[in-house]
Short mmCIF file of C-alpha atoms in Angstrom, two decimals:
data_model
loop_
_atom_site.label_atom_id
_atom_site.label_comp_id
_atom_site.label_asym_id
_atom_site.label_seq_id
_atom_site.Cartn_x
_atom_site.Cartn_y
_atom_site.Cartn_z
CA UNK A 9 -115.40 78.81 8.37
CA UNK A 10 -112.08 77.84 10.21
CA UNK A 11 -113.76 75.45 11.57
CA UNK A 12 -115.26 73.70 8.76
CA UNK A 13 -112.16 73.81 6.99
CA UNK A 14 -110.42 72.14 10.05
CA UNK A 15 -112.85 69.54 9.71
CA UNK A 16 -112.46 68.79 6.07
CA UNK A 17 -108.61 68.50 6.68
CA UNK A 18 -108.87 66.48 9.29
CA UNK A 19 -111.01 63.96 7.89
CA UNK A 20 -108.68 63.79 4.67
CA UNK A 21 -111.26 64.92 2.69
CA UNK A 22 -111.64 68.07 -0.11
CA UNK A 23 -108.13 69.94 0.20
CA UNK A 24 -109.66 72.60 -2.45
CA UNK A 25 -112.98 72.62 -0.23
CA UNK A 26 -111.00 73.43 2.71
CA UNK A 27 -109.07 76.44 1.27
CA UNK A 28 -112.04 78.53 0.26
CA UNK A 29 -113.41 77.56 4.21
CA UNK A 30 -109.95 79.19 5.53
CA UNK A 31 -109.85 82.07 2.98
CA UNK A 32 -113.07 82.91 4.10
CA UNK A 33 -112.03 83.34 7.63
CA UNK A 34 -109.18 85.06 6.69
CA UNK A 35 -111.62 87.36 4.71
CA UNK A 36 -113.86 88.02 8.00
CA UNK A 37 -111.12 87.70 10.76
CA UNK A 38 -107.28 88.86 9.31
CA UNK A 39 -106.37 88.97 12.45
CA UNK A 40 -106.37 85.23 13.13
CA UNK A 41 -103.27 83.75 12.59
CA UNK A 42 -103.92 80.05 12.06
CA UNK A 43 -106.59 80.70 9.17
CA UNK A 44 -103.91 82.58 7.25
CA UNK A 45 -101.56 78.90 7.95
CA UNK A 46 -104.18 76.85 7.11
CA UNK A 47 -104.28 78.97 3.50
CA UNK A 48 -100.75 78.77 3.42
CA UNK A 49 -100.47 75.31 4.08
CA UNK A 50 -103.59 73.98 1.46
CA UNK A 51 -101.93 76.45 -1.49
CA UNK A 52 -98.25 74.70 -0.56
CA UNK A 53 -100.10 71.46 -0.68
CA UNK A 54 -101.21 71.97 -3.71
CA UNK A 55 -98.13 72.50 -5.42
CA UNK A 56 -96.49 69.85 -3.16
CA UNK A 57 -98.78 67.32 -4.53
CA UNK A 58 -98.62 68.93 -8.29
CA UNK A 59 -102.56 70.20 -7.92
CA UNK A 60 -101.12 73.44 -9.18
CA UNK A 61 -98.48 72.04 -11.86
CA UNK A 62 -98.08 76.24 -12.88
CA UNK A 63 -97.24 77.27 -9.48
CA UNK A 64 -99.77 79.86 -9.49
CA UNK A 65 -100.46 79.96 -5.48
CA UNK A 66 -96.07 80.73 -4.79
CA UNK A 67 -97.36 84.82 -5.49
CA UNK A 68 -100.06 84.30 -3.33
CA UNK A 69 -98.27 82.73 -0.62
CA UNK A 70 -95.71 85.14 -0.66
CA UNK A 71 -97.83 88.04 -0.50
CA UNK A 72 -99.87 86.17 2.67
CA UNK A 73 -96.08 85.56 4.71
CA UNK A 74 -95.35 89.34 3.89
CA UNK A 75 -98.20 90.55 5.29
CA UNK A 76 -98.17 87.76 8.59
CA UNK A 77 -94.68 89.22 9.37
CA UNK A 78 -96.12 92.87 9.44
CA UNK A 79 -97.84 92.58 13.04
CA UNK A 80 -97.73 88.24 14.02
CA UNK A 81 -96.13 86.24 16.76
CA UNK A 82 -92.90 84.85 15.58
CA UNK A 83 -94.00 81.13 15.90
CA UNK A 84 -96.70 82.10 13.29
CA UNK A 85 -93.88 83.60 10.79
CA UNK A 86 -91.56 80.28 11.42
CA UNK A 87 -94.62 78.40 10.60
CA UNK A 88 -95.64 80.31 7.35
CA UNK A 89 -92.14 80.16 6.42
CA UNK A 90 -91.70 76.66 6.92
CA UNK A 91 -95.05 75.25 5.29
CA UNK A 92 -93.39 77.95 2.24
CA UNK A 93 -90.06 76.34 2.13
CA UNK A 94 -91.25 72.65 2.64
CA UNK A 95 -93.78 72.04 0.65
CA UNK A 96 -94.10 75.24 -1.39
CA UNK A 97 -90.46 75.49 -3.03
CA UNK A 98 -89.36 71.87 -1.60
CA UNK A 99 -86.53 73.33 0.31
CA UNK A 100 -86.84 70.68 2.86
CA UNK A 101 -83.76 71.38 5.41
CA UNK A 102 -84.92 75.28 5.37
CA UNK A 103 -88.16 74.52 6.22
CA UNK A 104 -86.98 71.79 9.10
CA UNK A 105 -85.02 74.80 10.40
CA UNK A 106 -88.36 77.05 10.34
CA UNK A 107 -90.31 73.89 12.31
CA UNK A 108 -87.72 73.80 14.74
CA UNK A 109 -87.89 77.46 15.50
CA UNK A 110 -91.63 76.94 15.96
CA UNK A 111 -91.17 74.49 18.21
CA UNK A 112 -88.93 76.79 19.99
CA UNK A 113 -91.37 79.15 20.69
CA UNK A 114 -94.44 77.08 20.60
CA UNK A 115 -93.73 73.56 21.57
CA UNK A 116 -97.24 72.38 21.32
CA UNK A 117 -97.51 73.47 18.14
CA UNK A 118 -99.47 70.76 15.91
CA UNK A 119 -98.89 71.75 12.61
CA UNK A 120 -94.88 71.89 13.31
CA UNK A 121 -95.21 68.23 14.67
CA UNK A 122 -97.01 67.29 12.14
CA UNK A 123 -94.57 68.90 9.18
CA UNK A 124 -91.59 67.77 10.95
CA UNK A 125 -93.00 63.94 11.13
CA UNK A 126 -93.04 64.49 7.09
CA UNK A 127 -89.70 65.91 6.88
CA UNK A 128 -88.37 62.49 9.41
CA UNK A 129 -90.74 60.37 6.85
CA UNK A 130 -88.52 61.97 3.64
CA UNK A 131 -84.99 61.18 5.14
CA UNK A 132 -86.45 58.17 6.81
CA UNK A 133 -85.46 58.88 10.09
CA UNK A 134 -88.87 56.87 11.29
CA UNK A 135 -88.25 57.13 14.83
CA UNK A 136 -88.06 60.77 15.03
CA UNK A 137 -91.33 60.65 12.33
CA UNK A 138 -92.76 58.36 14.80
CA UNK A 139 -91.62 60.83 17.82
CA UNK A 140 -93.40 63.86 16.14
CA UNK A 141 -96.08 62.47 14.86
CA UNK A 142 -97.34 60.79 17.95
CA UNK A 143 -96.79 64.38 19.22
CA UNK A 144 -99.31 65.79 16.64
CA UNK A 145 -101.80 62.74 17.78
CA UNK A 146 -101.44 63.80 21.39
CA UNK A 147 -102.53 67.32 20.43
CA UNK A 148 -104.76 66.69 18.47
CA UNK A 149 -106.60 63.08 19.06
CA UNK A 150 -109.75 63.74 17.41
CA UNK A 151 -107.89 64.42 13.92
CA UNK A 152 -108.68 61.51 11.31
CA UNK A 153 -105.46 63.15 9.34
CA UNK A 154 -102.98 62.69 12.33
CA UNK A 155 -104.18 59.13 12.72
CA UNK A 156 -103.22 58.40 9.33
CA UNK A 157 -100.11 59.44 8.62
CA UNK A 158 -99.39 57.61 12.33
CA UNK A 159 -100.69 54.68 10.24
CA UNK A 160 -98.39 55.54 7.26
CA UNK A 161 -95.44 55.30 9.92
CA UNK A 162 -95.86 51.97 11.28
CA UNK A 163 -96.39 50.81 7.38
CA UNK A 164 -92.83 52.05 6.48
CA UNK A 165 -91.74 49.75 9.77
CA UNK A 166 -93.34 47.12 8.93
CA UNK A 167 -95.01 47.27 11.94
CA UNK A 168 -98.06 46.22 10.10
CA UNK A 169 -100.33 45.30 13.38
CA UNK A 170 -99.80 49.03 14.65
CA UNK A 171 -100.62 50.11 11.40
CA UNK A 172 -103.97 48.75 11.05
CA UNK A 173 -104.78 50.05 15.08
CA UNK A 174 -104.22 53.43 13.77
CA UNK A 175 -105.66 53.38 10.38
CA UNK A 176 -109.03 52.26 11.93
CA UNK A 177 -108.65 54.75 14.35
CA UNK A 178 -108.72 57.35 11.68
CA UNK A 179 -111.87 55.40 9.96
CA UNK A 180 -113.64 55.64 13.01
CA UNK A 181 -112.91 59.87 13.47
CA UNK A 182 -114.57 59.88 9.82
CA UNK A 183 -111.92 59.49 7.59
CA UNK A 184 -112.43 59.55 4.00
CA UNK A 185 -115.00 56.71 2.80
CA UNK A 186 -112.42 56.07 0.31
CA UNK A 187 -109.60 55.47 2.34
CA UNK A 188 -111.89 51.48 2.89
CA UNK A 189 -109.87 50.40 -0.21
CA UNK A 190 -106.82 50.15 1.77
CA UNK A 191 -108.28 48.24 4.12
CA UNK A 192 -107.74 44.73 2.62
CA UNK A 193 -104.27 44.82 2.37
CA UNK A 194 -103.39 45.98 5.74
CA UNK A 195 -105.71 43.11 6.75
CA UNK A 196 -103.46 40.69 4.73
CA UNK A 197 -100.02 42.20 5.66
CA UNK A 198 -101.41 42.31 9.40
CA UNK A 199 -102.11 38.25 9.20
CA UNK A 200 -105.78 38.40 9.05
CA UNK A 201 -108.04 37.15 7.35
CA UNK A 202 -110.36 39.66 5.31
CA UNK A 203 -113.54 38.27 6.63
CA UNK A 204 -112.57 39.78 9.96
CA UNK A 205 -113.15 43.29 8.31
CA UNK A 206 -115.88 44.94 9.58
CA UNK A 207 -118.90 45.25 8.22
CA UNK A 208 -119.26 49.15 8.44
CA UNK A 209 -116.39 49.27 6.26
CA UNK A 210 -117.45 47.04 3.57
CA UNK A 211 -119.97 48.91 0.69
CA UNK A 212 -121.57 47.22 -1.67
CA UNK A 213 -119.62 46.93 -5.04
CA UNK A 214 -117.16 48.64 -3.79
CA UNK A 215 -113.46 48.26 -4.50
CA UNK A 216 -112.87 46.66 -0.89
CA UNK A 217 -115.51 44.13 -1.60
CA UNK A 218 -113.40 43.82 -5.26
CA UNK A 219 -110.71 42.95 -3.13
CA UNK A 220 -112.03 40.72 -0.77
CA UNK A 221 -113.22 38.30 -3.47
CA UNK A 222 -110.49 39.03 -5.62
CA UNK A 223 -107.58 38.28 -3.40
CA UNK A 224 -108.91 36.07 -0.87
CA UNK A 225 -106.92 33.89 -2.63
CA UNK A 226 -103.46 33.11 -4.11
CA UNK A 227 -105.09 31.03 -7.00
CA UNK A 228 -104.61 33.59 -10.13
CA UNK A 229 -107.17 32.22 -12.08
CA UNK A 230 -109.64 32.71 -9.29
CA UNK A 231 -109.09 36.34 -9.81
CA UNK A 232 -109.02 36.41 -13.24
CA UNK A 233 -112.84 35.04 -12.42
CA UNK A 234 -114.10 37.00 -9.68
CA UNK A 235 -112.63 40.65 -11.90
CA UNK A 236 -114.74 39.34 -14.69
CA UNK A 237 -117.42 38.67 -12.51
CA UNK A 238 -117.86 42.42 -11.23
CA UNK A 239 -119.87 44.97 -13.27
CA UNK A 240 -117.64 47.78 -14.82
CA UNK A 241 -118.32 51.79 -13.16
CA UNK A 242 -120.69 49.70 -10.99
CA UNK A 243 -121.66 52.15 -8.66
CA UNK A 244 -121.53 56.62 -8.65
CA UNK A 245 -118.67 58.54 -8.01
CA UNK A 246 -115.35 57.35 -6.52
CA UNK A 247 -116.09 53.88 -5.54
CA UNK A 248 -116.47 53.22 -9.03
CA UNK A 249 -114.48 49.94 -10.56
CA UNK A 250 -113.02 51.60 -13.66
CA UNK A 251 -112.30 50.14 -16.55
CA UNK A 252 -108.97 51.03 -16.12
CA UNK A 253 -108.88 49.54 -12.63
CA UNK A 254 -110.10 46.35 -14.70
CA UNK A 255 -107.52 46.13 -16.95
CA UNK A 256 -104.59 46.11 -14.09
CA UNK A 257 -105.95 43.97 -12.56
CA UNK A 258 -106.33 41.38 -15.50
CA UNK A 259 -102.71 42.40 -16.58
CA UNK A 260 -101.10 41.26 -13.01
CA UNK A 261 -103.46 37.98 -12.98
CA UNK A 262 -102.21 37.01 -16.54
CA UNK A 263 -98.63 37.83 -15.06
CA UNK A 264 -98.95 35.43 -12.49
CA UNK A 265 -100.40 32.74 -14.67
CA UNK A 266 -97.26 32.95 -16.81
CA UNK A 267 -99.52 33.91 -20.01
CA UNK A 268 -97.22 37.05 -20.46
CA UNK A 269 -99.21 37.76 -24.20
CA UNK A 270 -102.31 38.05 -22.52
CA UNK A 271 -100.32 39.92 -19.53
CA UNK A 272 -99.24 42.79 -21.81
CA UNK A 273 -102.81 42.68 -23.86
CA UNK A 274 -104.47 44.10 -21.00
CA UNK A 275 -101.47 46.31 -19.69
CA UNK A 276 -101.63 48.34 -23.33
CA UNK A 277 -105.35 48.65 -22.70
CA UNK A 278 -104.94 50.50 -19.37
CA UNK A 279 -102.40 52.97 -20.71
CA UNK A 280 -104.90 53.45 -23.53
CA UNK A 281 -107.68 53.77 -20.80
CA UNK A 282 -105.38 56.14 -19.28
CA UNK A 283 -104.43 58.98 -21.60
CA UNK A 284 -107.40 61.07 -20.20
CA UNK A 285 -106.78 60.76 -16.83
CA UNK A 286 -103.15 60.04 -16.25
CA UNK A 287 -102.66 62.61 -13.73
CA UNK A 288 -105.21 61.01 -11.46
CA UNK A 289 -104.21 57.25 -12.22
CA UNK A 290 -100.51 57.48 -12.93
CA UNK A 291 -99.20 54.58 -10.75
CA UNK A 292 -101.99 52.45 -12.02
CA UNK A 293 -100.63 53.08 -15.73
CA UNK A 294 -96.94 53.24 -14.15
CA UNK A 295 -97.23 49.26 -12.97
CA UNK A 296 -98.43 48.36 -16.78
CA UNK A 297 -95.47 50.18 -18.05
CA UNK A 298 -93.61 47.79 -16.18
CA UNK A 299 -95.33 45.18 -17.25
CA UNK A 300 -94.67 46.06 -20.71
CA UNK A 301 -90.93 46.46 -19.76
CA UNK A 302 -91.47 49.94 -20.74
CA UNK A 303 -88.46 51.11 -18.31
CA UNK A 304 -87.92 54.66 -19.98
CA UNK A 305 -91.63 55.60 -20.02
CA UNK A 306 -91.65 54.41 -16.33
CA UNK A 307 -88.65 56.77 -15.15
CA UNK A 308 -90.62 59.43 -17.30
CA UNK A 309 -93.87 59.21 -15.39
CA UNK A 310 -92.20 58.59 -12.44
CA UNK A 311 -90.36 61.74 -12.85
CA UNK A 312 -93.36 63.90 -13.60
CA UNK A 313 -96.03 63.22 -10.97
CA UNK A 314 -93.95 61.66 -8.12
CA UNK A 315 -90.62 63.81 -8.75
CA UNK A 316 -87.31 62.89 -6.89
CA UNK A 317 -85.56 64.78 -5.13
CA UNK A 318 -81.74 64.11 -3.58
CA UNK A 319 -83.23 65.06 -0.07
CA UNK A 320 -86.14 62.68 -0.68
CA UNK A 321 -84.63 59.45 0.73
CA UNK A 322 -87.93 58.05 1.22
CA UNK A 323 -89.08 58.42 -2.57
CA UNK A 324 -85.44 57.21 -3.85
CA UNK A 325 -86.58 54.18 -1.73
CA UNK A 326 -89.38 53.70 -3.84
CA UNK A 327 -88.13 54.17 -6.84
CA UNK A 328 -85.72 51.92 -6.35
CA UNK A 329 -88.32 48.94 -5.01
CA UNK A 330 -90.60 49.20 -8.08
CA UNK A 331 -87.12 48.93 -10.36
CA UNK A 332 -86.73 45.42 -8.54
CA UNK A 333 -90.05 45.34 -9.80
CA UNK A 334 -89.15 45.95 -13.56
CA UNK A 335 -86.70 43.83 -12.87
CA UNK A 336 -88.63 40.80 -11.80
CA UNK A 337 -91.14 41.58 -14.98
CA UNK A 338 -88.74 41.19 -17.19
CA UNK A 339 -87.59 38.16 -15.76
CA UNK A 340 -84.39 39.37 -14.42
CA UNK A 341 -84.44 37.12 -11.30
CA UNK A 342 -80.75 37.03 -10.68
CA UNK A 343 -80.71 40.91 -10.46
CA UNK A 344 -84.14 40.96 -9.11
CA UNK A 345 -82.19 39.35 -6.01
CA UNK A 346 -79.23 40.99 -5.59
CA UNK A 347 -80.59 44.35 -6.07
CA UNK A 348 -83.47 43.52 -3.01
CA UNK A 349 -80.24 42.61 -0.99
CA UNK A 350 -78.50 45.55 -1.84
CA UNK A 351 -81.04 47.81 -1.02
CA UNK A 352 -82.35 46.18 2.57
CA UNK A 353 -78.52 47.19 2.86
CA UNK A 354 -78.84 50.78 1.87
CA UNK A 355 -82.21 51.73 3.40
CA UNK A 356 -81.62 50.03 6.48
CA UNK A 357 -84.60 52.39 8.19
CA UNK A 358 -87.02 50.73 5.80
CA UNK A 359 -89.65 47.99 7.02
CA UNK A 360 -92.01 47.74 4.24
CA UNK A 361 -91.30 44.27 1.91
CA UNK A 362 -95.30 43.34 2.16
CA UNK A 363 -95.29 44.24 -1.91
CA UNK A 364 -93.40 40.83 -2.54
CA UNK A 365 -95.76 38.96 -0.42
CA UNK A 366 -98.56 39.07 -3.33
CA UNK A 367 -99.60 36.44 -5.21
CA UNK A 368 -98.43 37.53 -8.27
CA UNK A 369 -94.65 37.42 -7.21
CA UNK A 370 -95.00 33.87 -6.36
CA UNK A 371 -93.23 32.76 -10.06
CA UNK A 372 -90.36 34.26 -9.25
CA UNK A 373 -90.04 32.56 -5.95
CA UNK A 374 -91.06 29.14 -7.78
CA UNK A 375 -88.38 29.55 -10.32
CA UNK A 376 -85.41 31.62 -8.53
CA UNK A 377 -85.83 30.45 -4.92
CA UNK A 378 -82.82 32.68 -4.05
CA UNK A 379 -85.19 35.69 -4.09
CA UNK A 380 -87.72 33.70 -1.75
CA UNK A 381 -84.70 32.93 0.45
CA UNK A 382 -83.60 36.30 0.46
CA UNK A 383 -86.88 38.03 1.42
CA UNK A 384 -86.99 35.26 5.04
CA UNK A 385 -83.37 37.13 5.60
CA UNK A 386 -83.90 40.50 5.68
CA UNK A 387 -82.64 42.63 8.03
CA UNK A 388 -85.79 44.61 9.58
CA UNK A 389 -85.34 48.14 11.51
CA UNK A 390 -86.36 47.57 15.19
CA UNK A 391 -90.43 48.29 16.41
CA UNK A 392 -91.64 51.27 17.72
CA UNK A 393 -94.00 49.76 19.69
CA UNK A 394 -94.31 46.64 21.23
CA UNK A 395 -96.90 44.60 19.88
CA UNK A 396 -100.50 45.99 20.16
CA UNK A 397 -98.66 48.60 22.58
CA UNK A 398 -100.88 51.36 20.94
CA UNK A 399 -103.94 50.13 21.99
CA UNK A 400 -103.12 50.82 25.50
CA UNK A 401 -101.83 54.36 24.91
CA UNK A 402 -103.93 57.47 25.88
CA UNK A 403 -104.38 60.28 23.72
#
């Protein structure tokens, strides 16, 4: 059972699936201390990522790290503790202080790597998330998981070629089937064409086929014609093309056709899609909200499903990109500008501008070149690799 629930985790895939697979172990071995921090760690997750909005695993955890420090190794207690304080109660220097202490006493511990390459990702301190994550690869090479928050890493650098080395390596480990829709853009950030995708990793009707004739393009009505063109909930289960997908999409190809009624026609008909699902397809409704110039419902959904925290320098980051966002909906080009130049100043860790190289920013750069000057002059944080460096390394 430990074992099957490794292999869910590791291959992104069912985080509620792999918690009954370690409770089970714990269940038939309580002895064995990394099923009882693989528990801990999926109920933290949960509330991390607001799966458990009531906080009903923090007893349960609790009562699990009371019973671990009964008659465990200290490196296991500093573990549970950590994964508690991290993600459970979002206590993020306490539970850097717990990883550390594991690391201590264990230094080829994988899980502290890989928690500590999070905690570097939140302050954006990407060299030391690159440092400890690379560790976690090393460890552990055959983990889909550890391969794509690598991936995630070189994103936030910009580092976009690196990025796509380790993302594939995660596809090819058996990462998530899902995880193809992401595919595209790293293709386009990376300077490739999309034809040069794989095969293997393009299914039929699928959202990364979608996206290949969709934005193979910067022509905006060409879009607008190969969205139509695709059959709505075309296909079972989570490849589906939703029809609140659909309506995004229209809204951002109206956007960039400068017909801003027809724009905010099919931005009010995602929200509308979304009101039985928001929880699931928040950011999709979030970038209609923006379109809408809805800045007050955007903070508000913002605040409830991706919440901020002061120690969370990495989602203040975002926050603050898709308000340059608002910003450049509501045709606010001036302060669009200066507030993209103000924060390449303040986050000067930060890599990741590949949003503004979309099609549908190119009216502001056509009628405030300033902001198109401005994005050539940005001051980039340094590589962590050299370029195609991790194709030679061994793990």
């Amino acid at each position: 059972h430990y074992v099957k629930g490794l292999e869910l985790i590791n291959n992104g895939r069912g985080v509620r699936a792999a918690l009954e697979e370690f409770t089970r172990a714990t269940q038939l071995d309580s002895t064995h201390s990394q099923s009882w921090l693989q528990v801990i760690m999926m109920k933290s997750w949960h509330i991390f990522a607001r799966f458990d909005s009531a906080n009903r695993f923090l007893p349960e955890i609790e009562q699990h790290i009371d019973y671990l420090e009964k008659d465990h190794s200290q490196w296991v207690i500093d573990m549970a503790r950590g994964i508690y304080q991290f993600q459970a109660l979002g206590n993020y220097e306490e539970g850097y202080r717990n990883f550390i202490k594991v690391i201590e006493h264990a230094p080829d511990t994988e899980l502290a790597h890989l928690n500590l390459a999070l905690y570097y990702l939140f302050i954006l301190d990407i060299q030391q998330a690159f440092k400890h994550q690379s560790r976690a690869v090393q460890l552990n090479p055959q983990s889909a998981i550890n391969w794509s928050v690598l991936s995630g890493i070189f994103g936030i650098n910009g580092d976009y070629e690196n990025q796509l080395t380790a993302y594939h390596k995660a596809l090819e480990l058996g990462f998530d089937s899902t995880a193809y829709d992401a595919l595209p853009d790293m293709y386009y950030d990376a300077g490739l064409p999309y034809d040069s995708i794989p095969d293997k990793y393009r299914l039929p009707n699928s959202k990364i086929t979608r996206k290949k004739r969709a934005y193979n393009t910067n022509d905006p009505s060409h879009v607008i014609k190969a969205i139509k063109d695709i059959p709505l909930d075309s296909i079972a289960g989570r490849d589906n093309y939703t029809r609140l997908e659909h309506y995004q999409d229209m809204a951002h190809a109206y956007k960039a056709l400068y017909k801003d009624d027809s724009a905010r026609y099919y931005a009010n008909l995602c929200v509308q899609e979304s009101k039985d699902n928001e929880r699931d397809e928040w950011l999709r409704v979030y970038t209609c909200y923006c379109i809408l110039g809805e800045i007050n419902k955007m903070n508000e959904l913002f605040a409830k499903y991706f919440p901020i925290d002061t120690e969370d320098i990495a989602n203040l980051a975002v926050q603050q990109l898709a308000h340059i966002d608002w910003l450049i909906d509501s045709e606010k080009y001036e302060e669009a500008t200066s507030t993209l130049i103000e924060f390449n100043k303040d986050y000067p860790t930060w890599g990741d501008y590949s949003v503004f190289t979309r099609y549908y920013f190119d009216r502001i750069k056509k009628e405030h070149p300033p902001f198109a000057e401005a994005l050539k002059t940005l001051q980039l944080p340094p590589p962590l690799l050299e370029k195609n460096e991790l194709k030679r390394l061994k793990y």
